[in-house]
Coordinates of C-alpha atoms and ligand atoms in Angstrom, one line a residue:
X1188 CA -49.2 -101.0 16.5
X1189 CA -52.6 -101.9 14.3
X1190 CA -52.9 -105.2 13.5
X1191 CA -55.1 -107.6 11.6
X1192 CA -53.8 -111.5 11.6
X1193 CA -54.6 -113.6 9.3
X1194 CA -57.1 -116.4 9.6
X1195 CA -56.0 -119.8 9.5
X1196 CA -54.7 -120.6 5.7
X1197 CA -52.5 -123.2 4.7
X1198 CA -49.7 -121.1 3.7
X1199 CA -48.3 -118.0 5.2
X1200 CA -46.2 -115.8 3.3
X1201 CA -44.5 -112.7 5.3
X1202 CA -42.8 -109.6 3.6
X1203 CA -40.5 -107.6 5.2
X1204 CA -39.4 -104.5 2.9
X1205 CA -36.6 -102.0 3.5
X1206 CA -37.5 -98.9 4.1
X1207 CA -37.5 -97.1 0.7
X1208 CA -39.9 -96.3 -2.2
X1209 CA -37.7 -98.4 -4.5
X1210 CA -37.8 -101.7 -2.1
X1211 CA -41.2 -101.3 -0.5
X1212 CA -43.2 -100.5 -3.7
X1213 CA -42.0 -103.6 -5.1
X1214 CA -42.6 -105.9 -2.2
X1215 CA -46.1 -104.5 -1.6
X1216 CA -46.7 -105.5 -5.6
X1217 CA -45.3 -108.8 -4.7
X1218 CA -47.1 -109.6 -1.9
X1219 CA -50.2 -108.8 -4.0
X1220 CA -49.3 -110.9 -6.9
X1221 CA -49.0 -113.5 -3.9
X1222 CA -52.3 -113.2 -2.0
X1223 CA -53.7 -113.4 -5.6
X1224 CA -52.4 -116.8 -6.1
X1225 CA -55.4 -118.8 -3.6
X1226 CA -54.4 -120.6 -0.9
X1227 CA -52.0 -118.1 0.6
X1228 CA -52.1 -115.5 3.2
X1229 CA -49.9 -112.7 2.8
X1230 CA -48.2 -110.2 5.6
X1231 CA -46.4 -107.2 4.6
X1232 CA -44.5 -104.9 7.8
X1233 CA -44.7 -101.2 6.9
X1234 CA -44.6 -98.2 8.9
X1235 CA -47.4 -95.8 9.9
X1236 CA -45.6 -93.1 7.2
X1237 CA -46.2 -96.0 4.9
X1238 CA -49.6 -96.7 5.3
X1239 CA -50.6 -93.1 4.9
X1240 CA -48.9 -92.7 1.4
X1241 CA -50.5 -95.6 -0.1
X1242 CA -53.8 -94.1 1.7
X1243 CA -57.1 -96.2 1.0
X1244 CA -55.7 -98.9 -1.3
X1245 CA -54.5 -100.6 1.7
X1246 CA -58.0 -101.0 3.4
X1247 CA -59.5 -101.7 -0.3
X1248 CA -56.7 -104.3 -0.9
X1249 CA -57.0 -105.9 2.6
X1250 CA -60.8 -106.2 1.9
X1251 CA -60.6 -107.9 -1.4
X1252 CA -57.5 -110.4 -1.2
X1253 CA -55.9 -112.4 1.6
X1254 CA -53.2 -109.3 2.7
X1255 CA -53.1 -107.6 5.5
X1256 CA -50.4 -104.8 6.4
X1257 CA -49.5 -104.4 9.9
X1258 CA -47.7 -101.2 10.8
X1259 CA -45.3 -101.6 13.0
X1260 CA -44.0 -97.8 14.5
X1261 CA -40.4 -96.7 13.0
X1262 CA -38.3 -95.2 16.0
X1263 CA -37.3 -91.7 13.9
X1264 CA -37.4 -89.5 16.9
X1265 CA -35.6 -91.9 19.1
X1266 CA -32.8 -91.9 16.4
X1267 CA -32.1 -88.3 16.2
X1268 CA -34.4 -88.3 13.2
X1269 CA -37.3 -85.8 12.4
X1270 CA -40.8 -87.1 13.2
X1271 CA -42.4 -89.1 10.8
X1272 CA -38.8 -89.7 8.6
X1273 CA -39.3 -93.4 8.0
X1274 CA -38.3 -93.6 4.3
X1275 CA -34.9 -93.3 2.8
X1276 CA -36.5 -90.5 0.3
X1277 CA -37.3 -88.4 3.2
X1278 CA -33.7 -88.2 4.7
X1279 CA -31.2 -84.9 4.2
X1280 CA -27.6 -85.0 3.8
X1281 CA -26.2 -86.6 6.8
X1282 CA -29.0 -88.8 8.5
X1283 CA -28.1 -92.4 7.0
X1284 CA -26.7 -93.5 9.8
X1285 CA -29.3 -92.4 12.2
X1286 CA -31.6 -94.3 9.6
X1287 CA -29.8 -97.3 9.7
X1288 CA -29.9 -97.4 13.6
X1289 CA -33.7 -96.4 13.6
X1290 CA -33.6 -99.7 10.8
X1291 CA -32.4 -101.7 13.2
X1292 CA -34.9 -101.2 16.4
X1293 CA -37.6 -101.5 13.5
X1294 CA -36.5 -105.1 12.8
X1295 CA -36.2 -105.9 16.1
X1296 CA -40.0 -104.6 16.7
X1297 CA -41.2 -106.6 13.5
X1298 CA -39.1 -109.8 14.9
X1299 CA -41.3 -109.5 18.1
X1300 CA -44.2 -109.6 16.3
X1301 CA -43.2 -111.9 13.9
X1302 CA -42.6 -114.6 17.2
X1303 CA -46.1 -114.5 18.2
X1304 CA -47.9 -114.8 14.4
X1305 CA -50.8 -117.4 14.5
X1306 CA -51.0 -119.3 12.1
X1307 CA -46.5 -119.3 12.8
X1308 CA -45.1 -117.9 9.1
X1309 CA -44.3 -120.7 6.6
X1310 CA -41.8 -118.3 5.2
X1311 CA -40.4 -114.7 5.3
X1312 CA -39.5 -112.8 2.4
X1313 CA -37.3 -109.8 3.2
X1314 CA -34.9 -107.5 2.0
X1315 CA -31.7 -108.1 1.3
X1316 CA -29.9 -104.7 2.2
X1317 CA -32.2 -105.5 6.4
X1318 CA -29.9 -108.1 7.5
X1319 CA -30.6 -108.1 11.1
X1320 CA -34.3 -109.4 9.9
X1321 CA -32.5 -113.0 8.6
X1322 CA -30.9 -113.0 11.4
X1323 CA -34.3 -113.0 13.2
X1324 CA -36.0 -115.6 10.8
X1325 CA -33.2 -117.9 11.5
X1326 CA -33.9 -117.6 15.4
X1327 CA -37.1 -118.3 15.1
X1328 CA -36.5 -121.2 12.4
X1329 CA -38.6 -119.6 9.8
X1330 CA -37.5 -120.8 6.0
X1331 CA -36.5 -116.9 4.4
X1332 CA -35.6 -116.0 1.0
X1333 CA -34.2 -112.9 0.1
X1334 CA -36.2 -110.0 -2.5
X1335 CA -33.6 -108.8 -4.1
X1336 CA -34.6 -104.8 -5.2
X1337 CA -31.5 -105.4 -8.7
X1338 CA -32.0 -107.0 -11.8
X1339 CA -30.2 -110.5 -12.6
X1340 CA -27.6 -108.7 -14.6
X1341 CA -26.6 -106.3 -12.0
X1342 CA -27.0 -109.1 -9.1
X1343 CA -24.4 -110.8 -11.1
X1344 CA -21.8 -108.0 -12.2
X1345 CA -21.3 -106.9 -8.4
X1346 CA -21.1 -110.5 -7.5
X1347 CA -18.5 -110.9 -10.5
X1348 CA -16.7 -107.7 -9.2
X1349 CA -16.5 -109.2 -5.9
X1350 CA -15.2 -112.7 -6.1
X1351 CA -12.6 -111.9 -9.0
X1352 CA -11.1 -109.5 -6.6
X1353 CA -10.4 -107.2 -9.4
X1354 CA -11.3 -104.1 -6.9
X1355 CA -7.7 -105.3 -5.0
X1356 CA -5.5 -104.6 -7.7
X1357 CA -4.9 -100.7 -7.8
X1358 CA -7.6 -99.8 -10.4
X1359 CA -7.7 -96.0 -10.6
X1360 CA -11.5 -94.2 -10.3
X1361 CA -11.5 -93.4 -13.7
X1362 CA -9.8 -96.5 -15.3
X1363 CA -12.4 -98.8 -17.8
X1364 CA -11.8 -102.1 -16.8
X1365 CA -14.1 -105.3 -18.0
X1366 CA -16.6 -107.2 -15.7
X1367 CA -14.7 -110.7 -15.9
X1368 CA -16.4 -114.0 -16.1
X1369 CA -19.9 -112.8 -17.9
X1370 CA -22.0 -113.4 -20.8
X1371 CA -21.4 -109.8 -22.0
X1372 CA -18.6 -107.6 -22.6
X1373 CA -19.4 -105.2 -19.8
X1374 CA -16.6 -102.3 -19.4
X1375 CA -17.1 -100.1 -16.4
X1376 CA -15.1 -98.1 -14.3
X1377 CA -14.2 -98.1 -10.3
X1378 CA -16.6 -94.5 -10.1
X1379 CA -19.7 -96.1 -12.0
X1380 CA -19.8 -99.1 -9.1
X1381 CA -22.2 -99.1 -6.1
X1382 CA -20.7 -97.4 -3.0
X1383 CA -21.2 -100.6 -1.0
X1384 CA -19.3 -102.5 -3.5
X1385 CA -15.6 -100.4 -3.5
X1386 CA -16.1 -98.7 -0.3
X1387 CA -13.7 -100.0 2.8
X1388 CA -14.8 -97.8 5.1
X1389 CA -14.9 -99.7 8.6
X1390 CA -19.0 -98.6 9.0
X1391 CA -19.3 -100.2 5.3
X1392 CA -17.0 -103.4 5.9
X1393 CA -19.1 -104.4 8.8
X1394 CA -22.1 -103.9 6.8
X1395 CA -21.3 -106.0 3.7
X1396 CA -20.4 -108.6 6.2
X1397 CA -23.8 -108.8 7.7
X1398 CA -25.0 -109.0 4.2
X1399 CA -22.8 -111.8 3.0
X1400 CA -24.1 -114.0 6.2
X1401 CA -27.2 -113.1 5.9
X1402 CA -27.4 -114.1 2.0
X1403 CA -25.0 -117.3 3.0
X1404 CA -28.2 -118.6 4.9
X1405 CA -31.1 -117.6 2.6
X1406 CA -33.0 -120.1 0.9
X1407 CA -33.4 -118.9 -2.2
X1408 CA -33.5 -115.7 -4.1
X1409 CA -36.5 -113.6 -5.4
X1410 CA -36.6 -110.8 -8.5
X1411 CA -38.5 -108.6 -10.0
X1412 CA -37.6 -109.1 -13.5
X1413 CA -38.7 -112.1 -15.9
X1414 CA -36.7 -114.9 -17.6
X1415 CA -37.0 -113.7 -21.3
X1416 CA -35.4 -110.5 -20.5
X1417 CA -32.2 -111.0 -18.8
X1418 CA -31.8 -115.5 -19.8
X1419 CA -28.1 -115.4 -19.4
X1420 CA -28.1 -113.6 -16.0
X1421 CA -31.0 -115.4 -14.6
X1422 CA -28.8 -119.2 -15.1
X1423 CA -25.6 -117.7 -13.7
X1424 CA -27.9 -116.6 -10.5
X1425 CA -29.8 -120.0 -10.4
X1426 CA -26.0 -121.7 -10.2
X1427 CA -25.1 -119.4 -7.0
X1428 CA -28.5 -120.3 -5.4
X1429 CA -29.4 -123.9 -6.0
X1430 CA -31.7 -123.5 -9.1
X1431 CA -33.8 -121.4 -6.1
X1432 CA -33.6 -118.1 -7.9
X1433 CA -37.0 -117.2 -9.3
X1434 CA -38.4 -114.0 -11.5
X1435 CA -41.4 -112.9 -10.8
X1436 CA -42.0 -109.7 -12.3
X1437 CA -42.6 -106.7 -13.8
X1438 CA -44.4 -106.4 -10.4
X1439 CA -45.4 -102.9 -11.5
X1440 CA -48.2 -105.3 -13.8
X1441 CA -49.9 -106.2 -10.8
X1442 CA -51.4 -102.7 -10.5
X1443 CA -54.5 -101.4 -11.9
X1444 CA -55.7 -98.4 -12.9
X1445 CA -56.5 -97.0 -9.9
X1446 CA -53.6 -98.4 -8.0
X1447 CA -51.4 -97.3 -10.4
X1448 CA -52.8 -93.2 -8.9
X1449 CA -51.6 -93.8 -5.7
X1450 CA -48.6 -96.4 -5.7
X1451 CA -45.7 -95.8 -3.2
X1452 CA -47.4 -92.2 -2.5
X1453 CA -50.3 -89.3 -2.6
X1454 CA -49.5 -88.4 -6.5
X1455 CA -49.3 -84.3 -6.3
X1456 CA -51.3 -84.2 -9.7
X1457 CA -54.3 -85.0 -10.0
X1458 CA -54.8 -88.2 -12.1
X1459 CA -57.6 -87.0 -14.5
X1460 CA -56.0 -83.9 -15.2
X1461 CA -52.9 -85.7 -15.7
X1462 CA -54.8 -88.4 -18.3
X1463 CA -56.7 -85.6 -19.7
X1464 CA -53.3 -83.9 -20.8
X1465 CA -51.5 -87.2 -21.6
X1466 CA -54.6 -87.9 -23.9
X1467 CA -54.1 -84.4 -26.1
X1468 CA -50.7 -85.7 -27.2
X1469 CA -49.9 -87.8 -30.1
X1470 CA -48.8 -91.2 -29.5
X1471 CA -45.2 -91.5 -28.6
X1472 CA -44.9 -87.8 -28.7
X1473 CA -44.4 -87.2 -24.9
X1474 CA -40.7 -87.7 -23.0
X1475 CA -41.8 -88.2 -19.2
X1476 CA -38.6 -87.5 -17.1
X1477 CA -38.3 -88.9 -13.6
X1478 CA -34.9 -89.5 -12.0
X1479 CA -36.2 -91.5 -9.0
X1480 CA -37.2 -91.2 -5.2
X1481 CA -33.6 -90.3 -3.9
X1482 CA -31.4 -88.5 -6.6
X1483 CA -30.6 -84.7 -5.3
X1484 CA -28.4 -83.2 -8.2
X1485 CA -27.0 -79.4 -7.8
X1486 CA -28.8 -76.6 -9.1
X1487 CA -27.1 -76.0 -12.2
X1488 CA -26.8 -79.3 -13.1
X1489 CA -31.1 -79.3 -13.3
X1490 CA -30.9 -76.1 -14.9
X1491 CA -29.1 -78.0 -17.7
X1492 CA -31.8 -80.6 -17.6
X1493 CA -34.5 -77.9 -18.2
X1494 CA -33.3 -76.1 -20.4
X1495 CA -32.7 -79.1 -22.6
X1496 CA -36.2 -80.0 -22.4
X1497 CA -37.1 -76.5 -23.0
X1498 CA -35.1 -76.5 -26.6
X1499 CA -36.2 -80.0 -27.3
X1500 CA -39.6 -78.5 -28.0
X1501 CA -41.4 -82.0 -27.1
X1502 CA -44.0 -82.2 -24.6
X1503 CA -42.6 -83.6 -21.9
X1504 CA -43.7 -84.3 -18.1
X1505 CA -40.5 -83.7 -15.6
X1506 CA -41.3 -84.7 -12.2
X1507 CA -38.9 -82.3 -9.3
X1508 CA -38.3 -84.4 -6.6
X1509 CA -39.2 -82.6 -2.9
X1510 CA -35.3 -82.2 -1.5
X1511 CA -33.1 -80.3 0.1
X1512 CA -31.9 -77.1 -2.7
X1513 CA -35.7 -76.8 -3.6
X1514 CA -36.1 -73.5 -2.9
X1515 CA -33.1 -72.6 -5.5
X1516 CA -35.2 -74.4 -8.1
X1517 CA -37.9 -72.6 -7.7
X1518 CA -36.4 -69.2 -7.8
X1519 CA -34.7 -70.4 -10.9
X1520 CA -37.9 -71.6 -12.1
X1521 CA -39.6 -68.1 -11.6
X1522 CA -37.0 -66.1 -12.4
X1523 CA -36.3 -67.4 -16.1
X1524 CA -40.0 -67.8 -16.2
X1525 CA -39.7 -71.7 -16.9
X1526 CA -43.5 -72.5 -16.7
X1527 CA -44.3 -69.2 -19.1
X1528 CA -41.7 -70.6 -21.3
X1529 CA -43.2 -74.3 -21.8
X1530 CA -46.7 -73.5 -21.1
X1531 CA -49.1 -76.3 -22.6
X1532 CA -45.9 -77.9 -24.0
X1533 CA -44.7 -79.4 -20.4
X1534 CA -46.0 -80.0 -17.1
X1535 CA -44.1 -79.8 -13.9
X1536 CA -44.6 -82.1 -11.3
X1537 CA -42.9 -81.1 -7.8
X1538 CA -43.1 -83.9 -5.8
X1539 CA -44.7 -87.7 -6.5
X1540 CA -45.8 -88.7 -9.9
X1541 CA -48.3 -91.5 -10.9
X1542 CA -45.3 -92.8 -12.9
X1543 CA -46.7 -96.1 -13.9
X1544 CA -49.7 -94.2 -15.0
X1545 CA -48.4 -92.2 -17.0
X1546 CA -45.4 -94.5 -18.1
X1547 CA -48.7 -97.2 -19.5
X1548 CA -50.2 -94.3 -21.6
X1549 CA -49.6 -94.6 -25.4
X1550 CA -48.4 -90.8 -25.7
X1551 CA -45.1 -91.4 -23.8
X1552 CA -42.7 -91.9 -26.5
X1553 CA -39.8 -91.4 -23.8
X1554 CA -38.4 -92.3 -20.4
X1555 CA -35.9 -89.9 -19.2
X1556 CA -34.6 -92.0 -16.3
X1557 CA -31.9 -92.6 -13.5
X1558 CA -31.6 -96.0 -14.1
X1559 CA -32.8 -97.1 -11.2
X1560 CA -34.2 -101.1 -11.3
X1561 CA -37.6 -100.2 -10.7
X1562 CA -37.9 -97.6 -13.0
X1563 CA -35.8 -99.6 -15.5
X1564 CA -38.2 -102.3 -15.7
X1565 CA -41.5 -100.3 -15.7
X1566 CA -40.1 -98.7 -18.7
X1567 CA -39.4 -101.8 -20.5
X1568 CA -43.5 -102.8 -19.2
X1569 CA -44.6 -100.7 -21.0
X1570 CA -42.4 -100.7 -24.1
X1571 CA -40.9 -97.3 -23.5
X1572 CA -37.4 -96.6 -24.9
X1573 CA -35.1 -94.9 -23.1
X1574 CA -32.9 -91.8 -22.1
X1575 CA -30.7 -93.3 -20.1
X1576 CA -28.5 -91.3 -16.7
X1577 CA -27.5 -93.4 -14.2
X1578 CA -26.9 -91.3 -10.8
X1579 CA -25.5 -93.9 -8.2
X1580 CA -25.9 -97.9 -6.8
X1581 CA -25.8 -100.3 -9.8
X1582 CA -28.1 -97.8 -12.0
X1583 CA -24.8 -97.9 -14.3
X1584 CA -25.3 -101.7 -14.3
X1585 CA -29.2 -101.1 -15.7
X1586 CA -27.9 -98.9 -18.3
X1587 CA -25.5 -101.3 -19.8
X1588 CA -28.4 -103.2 -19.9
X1589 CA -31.0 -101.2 -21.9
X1590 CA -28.5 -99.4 -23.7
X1591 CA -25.9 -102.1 -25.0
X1592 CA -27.5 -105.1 -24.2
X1593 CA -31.2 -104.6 -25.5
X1594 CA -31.2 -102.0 -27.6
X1595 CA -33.3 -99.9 -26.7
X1596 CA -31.9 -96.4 -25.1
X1597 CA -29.3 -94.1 -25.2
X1598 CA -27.6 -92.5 -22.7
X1599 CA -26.6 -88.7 -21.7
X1600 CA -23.2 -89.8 -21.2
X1601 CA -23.6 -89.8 -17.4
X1602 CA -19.6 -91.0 -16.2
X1603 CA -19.6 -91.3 -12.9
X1604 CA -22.2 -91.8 -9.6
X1605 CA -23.2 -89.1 -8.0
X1606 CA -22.8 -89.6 -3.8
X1607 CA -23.3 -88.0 -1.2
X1608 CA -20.3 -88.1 0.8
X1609 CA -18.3 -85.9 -2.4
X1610 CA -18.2 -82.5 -1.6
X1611 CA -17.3 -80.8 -4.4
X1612 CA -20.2 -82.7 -6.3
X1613 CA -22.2 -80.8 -3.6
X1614 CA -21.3 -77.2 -5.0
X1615 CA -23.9 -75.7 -6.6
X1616 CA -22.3 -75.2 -10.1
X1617 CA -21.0 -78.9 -10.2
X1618 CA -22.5 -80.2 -13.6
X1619 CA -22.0 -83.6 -14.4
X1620 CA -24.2 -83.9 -17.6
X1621 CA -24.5 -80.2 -20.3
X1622 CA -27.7 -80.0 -22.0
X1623 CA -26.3 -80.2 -25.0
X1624 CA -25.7 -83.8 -24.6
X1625 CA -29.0 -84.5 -22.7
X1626 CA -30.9 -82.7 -25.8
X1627 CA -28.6 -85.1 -28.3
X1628 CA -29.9 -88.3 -26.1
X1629 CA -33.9 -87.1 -26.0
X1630 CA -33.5 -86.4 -30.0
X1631 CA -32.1 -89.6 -31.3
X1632 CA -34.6 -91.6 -28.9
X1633 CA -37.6 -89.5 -29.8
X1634 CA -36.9 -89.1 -33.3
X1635 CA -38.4 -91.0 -36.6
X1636 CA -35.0 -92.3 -38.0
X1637 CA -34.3 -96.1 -38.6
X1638 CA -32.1 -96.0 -35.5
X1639 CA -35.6 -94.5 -33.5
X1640 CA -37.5 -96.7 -35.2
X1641 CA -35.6 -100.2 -34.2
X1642 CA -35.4 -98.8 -30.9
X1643 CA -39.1 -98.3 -30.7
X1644 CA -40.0 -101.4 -32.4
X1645 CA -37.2 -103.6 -29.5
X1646 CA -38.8 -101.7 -26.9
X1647 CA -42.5 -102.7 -28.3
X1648 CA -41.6 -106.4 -28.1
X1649 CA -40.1 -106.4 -24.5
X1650 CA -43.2 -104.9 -23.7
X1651 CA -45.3 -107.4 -25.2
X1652 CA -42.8 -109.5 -23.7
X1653 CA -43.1 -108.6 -20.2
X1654 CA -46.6 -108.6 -20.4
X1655 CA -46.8 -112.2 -21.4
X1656 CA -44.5 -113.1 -18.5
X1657 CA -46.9 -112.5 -15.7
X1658 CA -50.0 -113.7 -17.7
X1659 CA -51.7 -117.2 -16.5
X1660 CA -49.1 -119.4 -18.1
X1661 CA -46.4 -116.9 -18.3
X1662 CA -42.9 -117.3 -17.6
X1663 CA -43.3 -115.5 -14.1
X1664 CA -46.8 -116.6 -13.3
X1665 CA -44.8 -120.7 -13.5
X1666 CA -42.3 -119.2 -11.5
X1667 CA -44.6 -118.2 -9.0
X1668 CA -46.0 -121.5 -9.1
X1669 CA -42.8 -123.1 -8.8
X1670 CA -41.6 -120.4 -5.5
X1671 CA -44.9 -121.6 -3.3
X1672 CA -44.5 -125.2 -4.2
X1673 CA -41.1 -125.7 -3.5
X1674 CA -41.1 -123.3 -0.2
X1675 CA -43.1 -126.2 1.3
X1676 CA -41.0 -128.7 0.6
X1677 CA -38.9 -130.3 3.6
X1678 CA -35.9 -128.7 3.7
Ligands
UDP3180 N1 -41.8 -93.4 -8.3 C1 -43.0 -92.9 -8.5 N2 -43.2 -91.6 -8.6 C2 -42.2 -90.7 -8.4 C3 -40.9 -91.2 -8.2 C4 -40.7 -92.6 -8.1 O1 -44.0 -93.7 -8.7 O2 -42.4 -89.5 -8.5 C5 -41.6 -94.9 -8.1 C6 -41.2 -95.5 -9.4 O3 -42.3 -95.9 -10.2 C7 -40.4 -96.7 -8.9 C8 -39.8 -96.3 -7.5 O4 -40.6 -95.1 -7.2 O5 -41.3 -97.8 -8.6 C9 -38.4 -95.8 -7.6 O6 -37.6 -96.9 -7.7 P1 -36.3 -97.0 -8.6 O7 -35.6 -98.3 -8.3 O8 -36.6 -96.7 -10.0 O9 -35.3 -95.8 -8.1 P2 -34.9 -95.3 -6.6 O10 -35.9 -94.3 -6.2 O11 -34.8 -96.5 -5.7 O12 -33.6 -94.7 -6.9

């Protein structure tokens, strides 16, 4: 284990993340925004597998601010788990559960270190889906508030779903029914909800109860989103915690240029080449399509996706995750002669994208996305409006948001979550989503029409927006403010 304690500061601030891009990239940002605060001392737990993606920015960081990273050794092997598997985006069909046993020992590891920290933490931050970690924290009588990786809105709709007990009465997969008491007339169905939501297994019963004890005790609540965007939401979550529910974010603003290269991972394009080509396209002419660190979709059903990109004939960038069914893309890729096809016009990205990068440049016009929070809210950073196609968790939730809520995408008509568990989503020619209707989505978001042009001009705002939030004197900066001064308070 390599560790680097902190020297003797008046507050000490420590973050424990789950393990997965989508809940460690925000916690690392936070933790940043943190250390950047003076006066504070910040301690993030990652894993070895971690602190390889993120390479040299860790040292770099650790030398210029009050952070340090300790990497604490993720028991994979010890789990039934290929070597080095310590991220959820790493794991094939089948391994969750070893992951979530390996998740445990690692929390037990970090609690152990956690119990000998000098100077003694003033207050843990940590995940909300690791509940074995609050468990810890209240052992060792440590004040803990809970990063929650959702939006307001989506905190809120599963919380609605929950306590109405509207899930009890009978309601069929496919059957619309409306959210009930929320700001917004939300209609969803039972197959557009969260697994962990609808799901009684006896392994997912157990589960949700850890969570619901372990958010019972939290102090307070912290997200990455900011009060302008989601105002309703945020004041129905400040009444469920005590007025302790703070926004802090975007968090994906607390990145510069060159951290924005190498956040979460090793980006398999090079940056300058990447620039360089974003810089030879018009403004608002490229759609960047990412659908996230965990999605695996069927073969035909990313044919469908490419070939809608093909006959959009916009430059685009479409990032293909590394998963299991790669190999069939690829012969699919060669064999129709994909890159021959769209070459110059689109660039292929097999494996991690610099997506804040490339999201910040002024020729994406487009966010082809999946929805998922992070992604959601680095689009709306940086003023990008959206295709929207939720895959699975409460990425239905987001698109409600940006689509009906603020205007400012329009989905593919994605109806219900893909999961893993559903075979016969598994076969090859399942197809949720036909190009035809992705190519319908990318032209009315990319084109010039009134409708485009509102979209754009919403989407411009929230940006500027956002951007204001976490300035000195910004909604999220006071809201920073506000977390570290009331954290010392006497409880
Ligand atoms: N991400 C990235 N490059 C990629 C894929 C993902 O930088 O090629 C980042 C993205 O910017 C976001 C996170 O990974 O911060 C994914 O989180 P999100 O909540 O959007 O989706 P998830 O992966 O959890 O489904």
């Amino acid at each position: 284990m390599e560790d680097s304690s902190p020297s003797n500061e008046t507050l000490h601030l420590v973050f424990v993340p789950m393990l997965a891009p989508g809940h460690f990239i925000p916690m690392i940002d936070m933790a940043k925004l943190m250390a950047n605060h003076g006066g504070i001392t910040a301690t993030v737990f990652i894993t070895p597998v971690i602190a390889a993606r993120y390479g040299q920015t860790i040292n770099q960081l650790s030398e210029s601010i009050s952070i340090c990273f300790i990497q604490v050794p993720f028991p994979s092997k010890e789990n039934g788990l290929p070597e080095n598997c310590e991220t959820a985006d790493k794991l094939s069909k089948g391994q969750w559960i070893n992951f979530f046993q390996a998740l445990d020992e690692w929390q037990t590891s970090v609690e152990h270190v956690v119990e000998q920290m000098k100077p003694f933490p003033t207050c843990m931050i940590t995940d909300r889906f690791i509940p074995k970690i609050a468990v810890a924290a209240k052992r060792l009588d440590i004040r803990r508030v809970i990063f929650d990786g959702m939006g307001c809105l989506s905190v809120i709709l599963i919380h609605q779903t929950e306590v109405s007990g509207i899930l009890e009465s009978d309601v069929e997969l496919e059957q619309p029914f409306i959210v009930p008491g929320i700001p917004d007339r939300i209609v969803i169905t039972k197959q557009q909800l969260p697994v962990f939501v609808y799901s009684n297994s006896p392994g997912m019963k157990e589960y949700k109860e850890k969570l619901k004890e372990a958010n019972r005790d939290a102090y307070g609540i912290i997200i990455n989103s900011f009060d302008e965007l989601e105002l309703d939401y945020i004041h129905e979550l400040q009444k469920l915690h005590q007025n302790r529910a703070w926004c802090v974010g975007p968090l994906c603003m607390s990145n510069n240029k060159s951290e924005m290269a190498s956040r979460g991972d090793k980006a398999s394009i090079d940056k300058n080449q990447c620039l360089k080509w974003l810089d030879g396209h018009e403004s608002g002419s490229v759609i960047y399509v990412c659908l996230g660190s965990l999605s695996k979709m069927t073969l035909t059903q990313m044919l469908e996706l490419g070939l809608a990109l093909e006959a959009s004939n916009r430059p685009f960038i479409w990032v293909i995750r590394e998963t299991d069914g790669k190999e069939e893309i690829e012969k699919w890729l060669s064999d129709y002669e994909y890159e021959d096809r769209i070459c110059g016009r689109g660039i292929l990205v097999r494996g991690w994208a610099p997506q804040v990068l490339i999201l910040s440049h002024e020729s994406v016009g487009g966010f082809l996305t999946h929805c998922g929070w992070n992604s959601t809210i680095e689009g709306i950073s940086f003023g990008v409006p959206m295709i929207t196609w939720p895959l699975f968790s409460e990425q239905f939730f987001n698109e409600k948001l940006v689509v009906q809520i603020l205007g400012i995408g329009v989905g593919v008509g994605a109806k219900m979550s893909i999961f893993e568990s559903d075979e016969q989503k598994e076969t090859l020619d399942y197809v949720l989503v036909r190009r035809e209707a992705i190519l319908d989505a990318i032209e009315k978001v990319m084109c010039g029409d009134d409708d485009g042009e509102e979209r754009r001009k919403r989407a411009r705002k929230l940006g500027e927006a956002a951007k204001k939030a976490t300035e000195e004197g910004g909604s999220s900066y006071h809201n920073i403010n506000d977390f570290l001064q009331d954290i010392v308070k006497p409880q």
